[in-house]
Amino acid sequence: MDRAQKEKLVEELGQIFESSGVVVVAHYAGMTVAEMQDLRSQMREAGGSVRVAKNRLAKIALEGKPAASIADLLSGMTVLAYSEDPVAAAKVMDAYAKTNDKLEILGGAMGETALDLAGVKAVAAMPSREELIASIVGCIGAPASNIAGAIGAPASNIASILSTIEEKAA
């Protein structure tokens, strides 16, 4: 890698550290290419990405960025998982680490907040952005359906009362 390529990589990593909602750092020693491809595809489906970069270049890219607290985690064979959704990358990494012993989550960062292993697991347990939106829409829609039911109920009650009166009269 020549100097220009390294500068470009540092710039790309800097953008990742600045714009991501969450960055998760893990060791991947012993993982096969197929396992790494599986992790990458799962992360893509969730809206995130996986990146392997030289630790020295990643530390340079972290300087002055909100996620600078993860610089201490960058040693050995590390992989970076990141997503704009503050929960997606943590969910995928946590789920994958449960099925593959070779992936060891070290920690991460959520903006300026440093996360240890327990912090990443706590973030992974949170509902995703889509789940939150669905629950908010459900809460907003529930009163409307209750109003519609309340408006429709008296009419059905009146109809049943009228039919009962008609049967008695007959």
XYZ file of C-alpha atoms in Angstrom:
170
model
C 0.000 0.000 0.000
C 1.491 3.345 -0.963
C 1.033 6.592 0.938
C -1.880 7.844 -1.226
C -3.840 4.634 -0.654
C -3.209 4.860 3.085
C -4.396 8.476 3.170
C -7.538 7.515 1.261
C -8.197 4.625 3.677
C -7.705 6.906 6.704
C -10.174 9.382 5.188
C -12.754 6.610 4.550
C -12.359 5.286 8.090
C -12.708 8.817 9.458
C -16.038 9.184 7.634
C -17.178 5.843 9.061
C -16.267 6.839 12.624
C -17.952 10.217 12.235
C -21.211 9.219 10.540
C -21.994 5.840 12.131
C -24.570 5.499 14.881
C -22.602 2.639 16.400
C -19.185 1.057 15.825
C -18.457 -2.407 17.248
C -14.900 -3.746 17.526
C -14.264 -7.501 17.643
C -11.460 -10.026 17.229
C -11.962 -12.447 14.354
C -8.898 -14.706 14.639
C -9.577 -18.157 13.211
C -12.655 -17.245 11.168
C -12.789 -18.710 7.683
C -13.472 -16.661 4.571
C -16.942 -18.249 4.316
C -17.749 -17.268 7.912
C -16.603 -13.694 7.279
C -18.704 -13.528 4.098
C -21.694 -14.813 6.082
C -21.147 -12.081 8.696
C -20.846 -9.442 5.970
C -24.095 -10.580 4.295
C -25.996 -10.596 7.601
C -24.686 -7.111 8.341
C -25.674 -5.873 4.859
C -29.223 -7.197 5.362
C -29.447 -5.225 8.617
C -28.194 -2.039 6.946
C -24.648 -2.083 8.287
C -21.157 -2.929 7.092
C -18.087 -4.843 8.226
C -14.576 -3.519 7.664
C -11.144 -4.963 8.370
C -8.458 -2.281 8.521
C -4.946 -1.918 9.842
C -5.126 -0.925 13.488
C -2.495 1.791 13.070
C -4.467 3.455 10.257
C -7.735 3.124 12.169
C -6.153 4.821 15.198
C -5.000 7.699 12.980
C -8.542 7.986 11.560
C -10.011 8.047 15.086
C -8.086 11.172 16.132
C -10.564 13.959 16.856
C -13.617 11.821 16.044
C -16.516 11.127 18.450
C -15.614 7.409 18.629
C -11.979 8.094 19.652
C -12.520 6.084 22.854
C -12.275 2.775 20.945
C -8.616 3.343 20.000
C -7.512 1.194 22.980
C -9.499 -1.766 21.598
C -7.598 -1.790 18.304
C -4.963 -4.460 18.806
C -4.596 -7.860 17.200
C -6.873 -9.077 14.416
C -9.772 -6.651 14.710
C -12.859 -6.157 12.611
C -15.063 -3.059 12.680
C -18.823 -3.372 12.309
C -20.808 -0.186 11.892
C -24.245 1.102 10.931
C -26.142 4.368 10.858
C -28.904 2.731 12.916
C -27.526 2.804 16.473
C -28.716 -0.756 17.110
C -28.309 -2.756 13.871
C -24.566 -3.459 13.949
C -24.623 -4.385 17.643
C -27.577 -6.770 17.109
C -25.921 -8.591 14.202
C -22.515 -8.849 15.897
C -24.051 -10.106 19.152
C -26.177 -12.698 17.342
C -23.236 -13.857 15.222
C -20.904 -14.078 18.237
C -23.418 -16.419 19.912
C -23.210 -18.849 16.980
C -19.478 -18.488 16.241
C -16.934 -18.762 19.064
C -14.175 -17.314 16.880
C -15.784 -13.848 16.876
C -15.059 -12.122 20.178
C -16.687 -8.726 20.745
C -14.324 -6.327 22.528
C -16.496 -3.228 22.764
C -17.440 -0.251 20.679
C -18.709 3.286 20.603
C -22.073 4.945 20.192
C -21.227 8.523 19.308
C -18.929 9.758 22.079
C -20.068 7.021 24.474
C -17.622 4.146 24.853
C -19.159 0.681 25.128
C -17.643 -2.380 26.741
C -18.879 -5.913 26.003
C -21.859 -5.471 28.357
C -22.659 -2.138 26.711
C -22.697 -3.686 23.236
C -24.984 -6.467 24.496
C -27.292 -3.858 26.089
C -27.481 -1.921 22.823
C -28.153 -5.177 20.942
C -31.091 -5.887 23.263
C -32.734 -2.547 22.423
C -35.474 -2.448 19.777
C -34.342 -1.421 16.309
C -35.420 1.792 14.606
C -38.054 -0.059 12.539
C -39.491 -1.755 15.641
C -39.753 1.610 17.421
C -41.476 3.206 14.438
C -43.936 0.298 14.253
C -44.792 0.586 17.956
C -45.266 4.372 17.671
C -47.552 3.947 14.661
C -49.482 1.284 16.601
C -49.916 3.658 19.538
C -51.083 6.444 17.239
C -53.468 4.148 15.360
C -55.037 2.549 18.456
C -57.119 5.577 19.566
C -58.459 6.001 16.028
C -59.651 2.388 15.914
C -61.185 2.775 19.386
C -63.076 5.886 18.222
C -64.298 4.086 15.121
C -65.461 1.185 17.289
C -67.214 3.530 19.726
C -68.977 5.354 16.895
C -70.066 2.091 15.287
C -71.162 0.448 18.551
C -74.268 2.574 19.326
C -75.638 2.000 15.840
C -75.350 -1.754 16.263
C -76.892 -1.493 19.750
C -79.829 0.521 18.361
C -80.301 -2.013 15.571
C -80.356 -4.926 18.013
C -82.786 -3.089 20.326
C -85.091 -2.332 17.381
C -85.007 -5.951 16.249
C -85.819 -7.105 19.796
C -88.769 -4.684 20.011
C -89.981 -5.846 16.593
C -89.845 -9.508 17.684
C -91.837 -8.750 20.860
C -94.460 -6.825 18.911
C -94.924 -9.635 16.424
